[in-house]
Every structure is written in C-alpha cells, then in structure tokens.
PDB file of C-alpha atoms in Angstrom:
ATOM      1  CA  MET A  30      -5.107 -64.186 -70.081  1.00 48.00           C
ATOM      2  CA  LYS A  31      -6.716 -61.679 -67.740  1.00 45.00           C
ATOM      3  CA  THR A  32      -7.262 -64.419 -65.148  1.00 46.00           C
ATOM      4  CA  ALA A  33      -3.596 -65.444 -65.254  1.00 47.00           C
ATOM      5  CA  THR A  34      -2.500 -61.818 -64.890  1.00 46.00           C
ATOM      6  CA  PHE A  35      -4.843 -61.258 -61.941  1.00 44.00           C
ATOM      7  CA  THR A  36      -3.597 -64.474 -60.249  1.00 45.00           C
ATOM      8  CA  ALA A  37       0.054 -63.442 -60.681  1.00 44.00           C
ATOM      9  CA  PHE A  38      -0.706 -59.984 -59.279  1.00 43.00           C
ATOM     10  CA  CYS A  39      -2.401 -61.469 -56.177  1.00 42.00           C
ATOM     11  CA  PHE A  40       0.525 -63.853 -55.659  1.00 40.00           C
ATOM     12  CA  PHE A  41       3.036 -60.975 -55.802  1.00 39.00           C
ATOM     13  CA  PHE A  42       0.885 -58.848 -53.467  1.00 39.00           C
ATOM     14  CA  LEU A  43       0.802 -61.623 -50.854  1.00 41.00           C
ATOM     15  CA  LEU A  44       4.544 -62.105 -51.048  1.00 41.00           C
ATOM     16  CA  SER A  45       5.507 -58.451 -51.119  1.00 43.00           C
ATOM     17  CA  PRO A  46       5.534 -57.877 -47.289  1.00 45.00           C
ATOM     18  CA  ALA A  47       7.969 -60.752 -46.863  1.00 42.00           C
ATOM     19  CA  LEU A  48      10.060 -59.524 -49.776  1.00 36.00           C
ATOM     20  CA  ALA A  49      10.092 -56.022 -48.365  1.00 41.00           C
ATOM     21  CA  GLN A  50      11.185 -57.303 -44.977  1.00 44.00           C
ATOM     22  CA  GLU A  51      13.996 -59.309 -46.598  1.00 41.00           C
ATOM     23  CA  ALA A  52      15.043 -56.232 -48.550  1.00 38.00           C
ATOM     24  CA  ARG A  53      15.182 -54.168 -45.370  1.00 40.00           C
ATOM     25  CA  ARG A  54      17.413 -56.804 -43.775  1.00 40.00           C
ATOM     26  CA  SER A  55      19.712 -56.844 -46.777  1.00 37.00           C
ATOM     27  CA  VAL A  56      20.334 -53.070 -46.633  1.00 35.00           C
ATOM     28  CA  SER A  57      20.765 -52.867 -42.868  1.00 36.00           C
ATOM     29  CA  PRO A  58      24.207 -51.494 -41.841  1.00 38.00           C
ATOM     30  CA  THR A  59      26.653 -54.296 -41.230  1.00 37.00           C
ATOM     31  CA  ASN A  60      28.063 -52.470 -38.198  1.00 38.00           C
ATOM     32  CA  THR A  61      24.788 -52.442 -36.268  1.00 39.00           C
ATOM     33  CA  PRO A  62      25.636 -53.851 -32.814  1.00 37.00           C
ATOM     34  CA  SER A  63      23.990 -57.119 -31.900  1.00 37.00           C
ATOM     35  CA  PRO A  64      22.358 -57.630 -28.477  1.00 36.00           C
ATOM     36  CA  GLU A  65      25.301 -59.843 -27.516  1.00 35.00           C
ATOM     37  CA  ALA A  66      27.778 -57.063 -28.307  1.00 34.00           C
ATOM     38  CA  SER A  67      26.179 -54.756 -25.744  1.00 34.00           C
ATOM     39  CA  ASP A  68      26.822 -57.189 -22.876  1.00 36.00           C
ATOM     40  CA  THR A  69      30.479 -56.181 -22.533  1.00 37.00           C
ATOM     41  CA  THR A  70      31.130 -54.140 -19.402  1.00 45.00           C
ATOM     42  CA  THR A  71      32.680 -50.744 -20.118  1.00 54.00           C
ATOM     43  CA  VAL A  72      34.252 -48.374 -17.622  1.00 62.00           C
ATOM     44  CA  ALA A  73      35.522 -44.822 -17.833  1.00 65.00           C
ATOM     45  CA  SER A  74      39.112 -44.390 -18.974  1.00 66.00           C
ATOM     46  CA  ASP A  75      40.009 -42.759 -15.639  1.00 73.00           C
ATOM     47  CA  TYR A  76      38.391 -45.551 -13.591  1.00 81.00           C
ATOM     48  CA  ARG A  77      40.661 -46.681 -10.761  1.00 82.00           C
ATOM     49  CA  MET A  78      40.535 -50.381 -10.192  1.00 87.00           C
ATOM     50  CA  PHE A  79      39.536 -51.928  -6.893  1.00 85.00           C
ATOM     51  CA  PRO A  80      40.080 -55.285  -5.122  1.00 84.00           C
ATOM     52  CA  GLY A  81      37.565 -57.768  -6.505  1.00 88.00           C
ATOM     53  CA  ASP A  82      37.522 -56.274 -10.019  1.00 92.00           C
ATOM     54  CA  LYS A  83      37.773 -58.906 -12.744  1.00 95.00           C
ATOM     55  CA  LEU A  84      40.289 -58.189 -15.502  1.00 96.00           C
ATOM     56  CA  ARG A  85      41.258 -59.618 -18.849  1.00 96.00           C
ATOM     57  CA  ILE A  86      44.958 -59.208 -19.640  1.00 97.00           C
ATOM     58  CA  GLU A  87      45.771 -59.755 -23.315  1.00 96.00           C
ATOM     59  CA  VAL A  88      49.383 -60.030 -24.468  1.00 96.00           C
ATOM     60  CA  TYR A  89      49.513 -60.021 -28.257  1.00 95.00           C
ATOM     61  CA  LYS A  90      50.507 -63.406 -29.730  1.00 92.00           C
ATOM     62  CA  ASP A  91      51.132 -64.956 -26.307  1.00 93.00           C
ATOM     63  CA  ALA A  92      48.338 -67.260 -25.138  1.00 92.00           C
ATOM     64  CA  GLN A  93      50.158 -68.242 -21.927  1.00 91.00           C
ATOM     65  CA  LEU A  94      50.492 -64.668 -20.668  1.00 93.00           C
ATOM     66  CA  SER A  95      46.967 -63.700 -21.720  1.00 95.00           C
ATOM     67  CA  GLN A  96      44.791 -64.422 -18.701  1.00 94.00           C
ATOM     68  CA  SER A  97      41.562 -63.616 -16.899  1.00 96.00           C
ATOM     69  CA  LEU A  98      42.366 -62.418 -13.381  1.00 94.00           C
ATOM     70  CA  GLN A  99      40.708 -60.950 -10.313  1.00 95.00           C
ATOM     71  CA  ILE A 100      42.368 -58.308  -8.175  1.00 93.00           C
ATOM     72  CA  ARG A 101      43.069 -59.870  -4.792  1.00 90.00           C
ATOM     73  CA  PRO A 102      42.164 -58.236  -1.436  1.00 81.00           C
ATOM     74  CA  ASP A 103      45.804 -57.085  -1.163  1.00 85.00           C
ATOM     75  CA  GLY A 104      45.279 -55.087  -4.379  1.00 87.00           C
ATOM     76  CA  LYS A 105      47.583 -57.219  -6.536  1.00 92.00           C
ATOM     77  CA  ILE A 106      47.399 -59.617  -9.477  1.00 96.00           C
ATOM     78  CA  THR A 107      49.886 -62.305 -10.462  1.00 95.00           C
ATOM     79  CA  LEU A 108      51.046 -62.786 -14.042  1.00 94.00           C
ATOM     80  CA  PRO A 109      53.572 -65.333 -15.384  1.00 93.00           C
ATOM     81  CA  LEU A 110      57.104 -63.928 -15.745  1.00 93.00           C
ATOM     82  CA  VAL A 111      56.102 -60.662 -14.080  1.00 93.00           C
ATOM     83  CA  GLY A 112      54.917 -62.058 -10.726  1.00 94.00           C
ATOM     84  CA  ASP A 113      52.890 -59.903  -8.329  1.00 94.00           C
ATOM     85  CA  VAL A 114      51.815 -56.526  -9.682  1.00 94.00           C
ATOM     86  CA  ALA A 115      49.909 -53.783  -7.845  1.00 92.00           C
ATOM     87  CA  ALA A 116      46.610 -53.173  -9.675  1.00 92.00           C
ATOM     88  CA  ALA A 117      44.213 -51.589  -7.173  1.00 86.00           C
ATOM     89  CA  GLY A 118      44.230 -47.809  -7.332  1.00 83.00           C
ATOM     90  CA  GLN A 119      45.532 -47.760 -10.902  1.00 89.00           C
ATOM     91  CA  THR A 120      43.655 -47.045 -14.114  1.00 91.00           C
ATOM     92  CA  PRO A 121      43.652 -49.758 -16.818  1.00 94.00           C
ATOM     93  CA  THR A 122      46.042 -47.567 -18.829  1.00 94.00           C
ATOM     94  CA  GLN A 123      48.488 -47.286 -15.926  1.00 94.00           C
ATOM     95  CA  LEU A 124      48.424 -51.043 -15.343  1.00 96.00           C
ATOM     96  CA  ARG A 125      48.937 -51.680 -19.060  1.00 96.00           C
ATOM     97  CA  GLU A 126      52.016 -49.431 -19.057  1.00 96.00           C
ATOM     98  CA  SER A 127      53.379 -51.121 -15.936  1.00 95.00           C
ATOM     99  CA  LEU A 128      52.962 -54.603 -17.429  1.00 97.00           C
ATOM    100  CA  THR A 129      54.443 -53.506 -20.756  1.00 96.00           C
ATOM    101  CA  THR A 130      57.552 -52.166 -19.002  1.00 96.00           C
ATOM    102  CA  SER A 131      57.965 -55.352 -16.957  1.00 95.00           C
ATOM    103  CA  LEU A 132      57.524 -57.653 -19.974  1.00 96.00           C
ATOM    104  CA  LYS A 133      60.181 -55.822 -21.995  1.00 95.00           C
ATOM    105  CA  GLU A 134      62.747 -57.811 -20.010  1.00 94.00           C
ATOM    106  CA  TYR A 135      61.399 -61.017 -21.542  1.00 93.00           C
ATOM    107  CA  MET A 136      60.135 -60.089 -25.021  1.00 93.00           C
ATOM    108  CA  THR A 137      60.565 -57.490 -27.739  1.00 94.00           C
ATOM    109  CA  ASN A 138      57.943 -54.757 -27.973  1.00 94.00           C
ATOM    110  CA  PRO A 139      55.162 -56.473 -25.965  1.00 95.00           C
ATOM    111  CA  VAL A 140      51.658 -55.286 -26.803  1.00 96.00           C
ATOM    112  CA  VAL A 141      49.443 -55.435 -23.715  1.00 97.00           C
ATOM    113  CA  THR A 142      45.716 -54.735 -23.334  1.00 96.00           C
ATOM    114  CA  VAL A 143      43.960 -54.430 -19.967  1.00 96.00           C
ATOM    115  CA  ILE A 144      40.168 -54.761 -19.910  1.00 95.00           C
ATOM    116  CA  VAL A 145      37.980 -54.397 -16.810  1.00 95.00           C
ATOM    117  CA  VAL A 146      35.474 -57.186 -17.435  1.00 95.00           C
ATOM    118  CA  GLU A 147      33.510 -56.673 -14.218  1.00 92.00           C
ATOM    119  CA  SER A 148      33.906 -53.900 -11.685  1.00 88.00           C
ATOM    120  CA  THR A 149      33.194 -54.359  -7.989  1.00 83.00           C
ATOM    121  CA  PRO A 150      30.341 -52.279  -6.556  1.00 84.00           C
ATOM    122  CA  GLN A 151      32.076 -49.577  -4.564  1.00 86.00           C
ATOM    123  CA  SER A 152      31.086 -48.076  -1.231  1.00 91.00           C
ATOM    124  CA  VAL A 153      32.204 -45.785   1.546  1.00 93.00           C
ATOM    125  CA  TYR A 154      31.441 -46.506   5.176  1.00 95.00           C
ATOM    126  CA  VAL A 155      30.089 -44.147   7.822  1.00 97.00           C
ATOM    127  CA  MET A 156      30.199 -45.250  11.448  1.00 96.00           C
ATOM    128  CA  GLY A 157      30.076 -43.874  14.974  1.00 95.00           C
ATOM    129  CA  GLU A 158      27.805 -41.062  16.129  1.00 96.00           C
ATOM    130  CA  VAL A 159      25.445 -40.979  13.147  1.00 96.00           C
ATOM    131  CA  ARG A 160      21.825 -42.062  12.891  1.00 96.00           C
ATOM    132  CA  THR A 161      22.502 -45.034  10.596  1.00 96.00           C
ATOM    133  CA  SER A 162      25.945 -46.621  10.398  1.00 95.00           C
ATOM    134  CA  GLY A 163      26.918 -48.728   7.429  1.00 94.00           C
ATOM    135  CA  PRO A 164      27.991 -48.731   3.788  1.00 93.00           C
ATOM    136  CA  ILE A 165      26.881 -46.086   1.316  1.00 94.00           C
ATOM    137  CA  PRO A 166      27.063 -46.938  -2.418  1.00 91.00           C
ATOM    138  CA  LEU A 167      29.520 -44.800  -4.342  1.00 87.00           C
ATOM    139  CA  LYS A 168      27.837 -44.133  -7.690  1.00 83.00           C
ATOM    140  CA  GLY A 169      29.578 -40.860  -8.477  1.00 83.00           C
ATOM    141  CA  PRO A 170      31.312 -37.942  -6.740  1.00 90.00           C
ATOM    142  CA  LEU A 171      30.329 -37.998  -3.067  1.00 94.00           C
ATOM    143  CA  SER A 172      31.398 -35.458  -0.468  1.00 95.00           C
ATOM    144  CA  ILE A 173      31.785 -36.274   3.201  1.00 96.00           C
ATOM    145  CA  MET A 174      28.895 -33.937   4.016  1.00 95.00           C
ATOM    146  CA  GLN A 175      26.647 -35.797   1.566  1.00 95.00           C
ATOM    147  CA  ALA A 176      27.693 -39.136   3.075  1.00 97.00           C
ATOM    148  CA  ILE A 177      26.837 -37.945   6.591  1.00 96.00           C
ATOM    149  CA  ALA A 178      23.451 -36.728   5.357  1.00 96.00           C
ATOM    150  CA  MET A 179      22.812 -40.131   3.719  1.00 96.00           C
ATOM    151  CA  ALA A 180      23.667 -41.766   7.073  1.00 96.00           C
ATOM    152  CA  GLY A 181      20.803 -39.813   8.632  1.00 96.00           C
ATOM    153  CA  GLY A 182      22.904 -36.994  10.063  1.00 96.00           C
ATOM    154  CA  PHE A 183      24.661 -36.743  13.404  1.00 97.00           C
ATOM    155  CA  SER A 184      23.495 -38.265  16.648  1.00 96.00           C
ATOM    156  CA  GLU A 185      23.024 -36.092  19.724  1.00 93.00           C
ATOM    157  CA  PHE A 186      26.553 -36.674  21.063  1.00 93.00           C
ATOM    158  CA  ALA A 187      28.549 -36.334  17.823  1.00 96.00           C
ATOM    159  CA  ASN A 188      31.761 -34.335  17.826  1.00 95.00           C
ATOM    160  CA  LYS A 189      31.378 -32.386  14.579  1.00 95.00           C
ATOM    161  CA  LYS A 190      34.807 -30.761  14.810  1.00 94.00           C
ATOM    162  CA  ASP A 191      36.941 -33.910  14.745  1.00 95.00           C
ATOM    163  CA  ILE A 192      35.677 -36.351  12.113  1.00 97.00           C
ATOM    164  CA  LYS A 193      38.198 -38.903  10.851  1.00 97.00           C
ATOM    165  CA  ILE A 194      38.439 -40.369   7.352  1.00 97.00           C
ATOM    166  CA  GLN A 195      40.493 -43.555   7.127  1.00 94.00           C
ATOM    167  CA  ARG A 196      41.802 -44.085   3.584  1.00 90.00           C
ATOM    168  CA  GLN A 197      43.738 -47.069   2.265  1.00 81.00           C
ATOM    169  CA  THR A 198      46.788 -45.976   0.272  1.00 75.00           C
ATOM    170  CA  GLY A 199      48.635 -49.059  -0.902  1.00 64.00           C
ATOM    171  CA  ALA A 200      49.715 -51.048   2.157  1.00 66.00           C
ATOM    172  CA  ALA A 201      49.207 -48.121   4.567  1.00 79.00           C
ATOM    173  CA  VAL A 202      46.154 -46.379   6.004  1.00 86.00           C
ATOM    174  CA  LYS A 203      46.074 -42.594   5.842  1.00 92.00           C
ATOM    175  CA  THR A 204      43.899 -40.666   8.315  1.00 95.00           C
ATOM    176  CA  LEU A 205      42.338 -37.344   7.309  1.00 95.00           C
ATOM    177  CA  THR A 206      40.610 -34.932   9.679  1.00 96.00           C
ATOM    178  CA  PHE A 207      37.421 -33.056   8.821  1.00 96.00           C
ATOM    179  CA  ASN A 208      35.763 -30.209  10.759  1.00 95.00           C
ATOM    180  CA  TYR A 209      32.080 -30.100   9.847  1.00 94.00           C
ATOM    181  CA  LYS A 210      31.457 -26.726  11.486  1.00 89.00           C
ATOM    182  CA  GLU A 211      34.327 -25.077   9.617  1.00 91.00           C
ATOM    183  CA  ALA A 212      33.144 -26.570   6.335  1.00 92.00           C
ATOM    184  CA  LEU A 213      29.712 -24.995   6.796  1.00 89.00           C
ATOM    185  CA  ASP A 214      31.252 -21.536   7.167  1.00 86.00           C
ATOM    186  CA  SER A 215      33.848 -21.757   4.382  1.00 85.00           C
ATOM    187  CA  ASN A 216      33.751 -21.562   0.601  1.00 82.00           C
ATOM    188  CA  ARG A 217      36.311 -24.302   0.076  1.00 84.00           C
ATOM    189  CA  ALA A 218      35.686 -27.144  -2.373  1.00 87.00           C
ATOM    190  CA  PRO A 219      33.944 -30.099  -0.716  1.00 90.00           C
ATOM    191  CA  LEU A 220      36.058 -32.996   0.522  1.00 93.00           C
ATOM    192  CA  LEU A 221      35.279 -35.881  -1.830  1.00 93.00           C
ATOM    193  CA  LEU A 222      35.396 -39.439  -0.580  1.00 94.00           C
ATOM    194  CA  GLN A 223      37.083 -42.329  -2.362  1.00 89.00           C
ATOM    195  CA  ALA A 224      35.997 -45.947  -2.641  1.00 86.00           C
ATOM    196  CA  GLY A 225      36.686 -47.814   0.593  1.00 87.00           C
ATOM    197  CA  ASP A 226      36.943 -44.691   2.767  1.00 92.00           C
ATOM    198  CA  VAL A 227      35.753 -45.125   6.343  1.00 95.00           C
ATOM    199  CA  VAL A 228      34.244 -42.032   7.979  1.00 97.00           C
ATOM    200  CA  VAL A 229      34.377 -42.187  11.770  1.00 97.00           C
ATOM    201  CA  VAL A 230      32.257 -39.723  13.751  1.00 97.00           C
ATOM    202  CA  LYS A 231      33.159 -39.771  17.445  1.00 93.00           C
TER     203      LYS A 231
END
C-alpha cells in the first residue's frame, strides 16, 4: 500500500509543472493582445494625411464601397459614387465626415470608418546656401532653425535675412519668408515646418 501511494505521489509531482502551466493558461485574461494584434499601424487622431499614405475605407454593410486605397500624388483618392475626394492635409476624422456627407446623397445614414493602414515617412527639404542640402526626416515638431542646424548650418554666402519656405496648400504653393537674424533677437514662438516644406536659403 505504501509503495502504491509513493508511486502515485511521484507521478503527480512529475505532472504538476505541466498542470500548473495549463492552469496559468486557463486563467489568463481573454483580452490579452496577441502578437498579431500589435501589428496594426496606429496614428495620432490629429495626424494629417499625406500623399502615399495607405488607407482602409470601411462603409458599414457595403462591400463595394469598402476599399483599400492609397492617396495619390495629387492628394486625392477615388471612391465609387463619390468620385475624387481630397484626402491629403486632412485628418482621418475630417475625411470620414467628408465621405459621410457625400454618401448621404446615395444612402441613408452611411456609417464610414477611415483607417490609416500605413503612413508615408515624412520629410522637409533644405536647399541652397547650407552645408548639406537634402531631406530631413520629420519625426515630430521641427522649427526652421532646427532644420537649418540639421543641414549643417549656413554656408559662407548665405543670406540669413531672406529665407523662403515653399509650402504646398492644396493645388497651390504658398511662400513664407523667414529672417534668421530677427528670430535670434526676438521672443516669438519658433516657426514650425510642415511635411513637404522646402526651405530655400539664397
């Protein structure tokens, strides 16, 4: 009898790690994210979309209108019924509202979701009389003075009083003027650059 009891005890002892592991799995929270769930690209709610961004447009209960799209170089996407829609420069929320308004002509109470599946790496460009011309990655707020510093600073012949910033605004290009010398002597907020801005130092 003692031998049988000892054998049963040893058998349970050998199995107990596996049983404990199974028990831990059984009590794990069901809402624990899987590795696959973390692969989805997320962007800030105030993110402004850019040409090249890949989107997923979902229209509730309408498989034909629900599509995966990429914002074209002209800043637009094309959706059935709606046609061409400006997307670049808008937030996903703004685009969703625009599509919802347009689709109301064709359906009752459309429910639209806009997801940025993949965002395009964004840059600003510094060229002209700087040490190193070229693109500068835009990974957060970036002032024009920081961009010039990242380009190696001014060359010997740079005109620091008349720096131009070319900014795409829809179909037009807006030109801003920046005086580096005045900025050094003032307490004004720094001039922040936007994705795609071209800084020209003469």
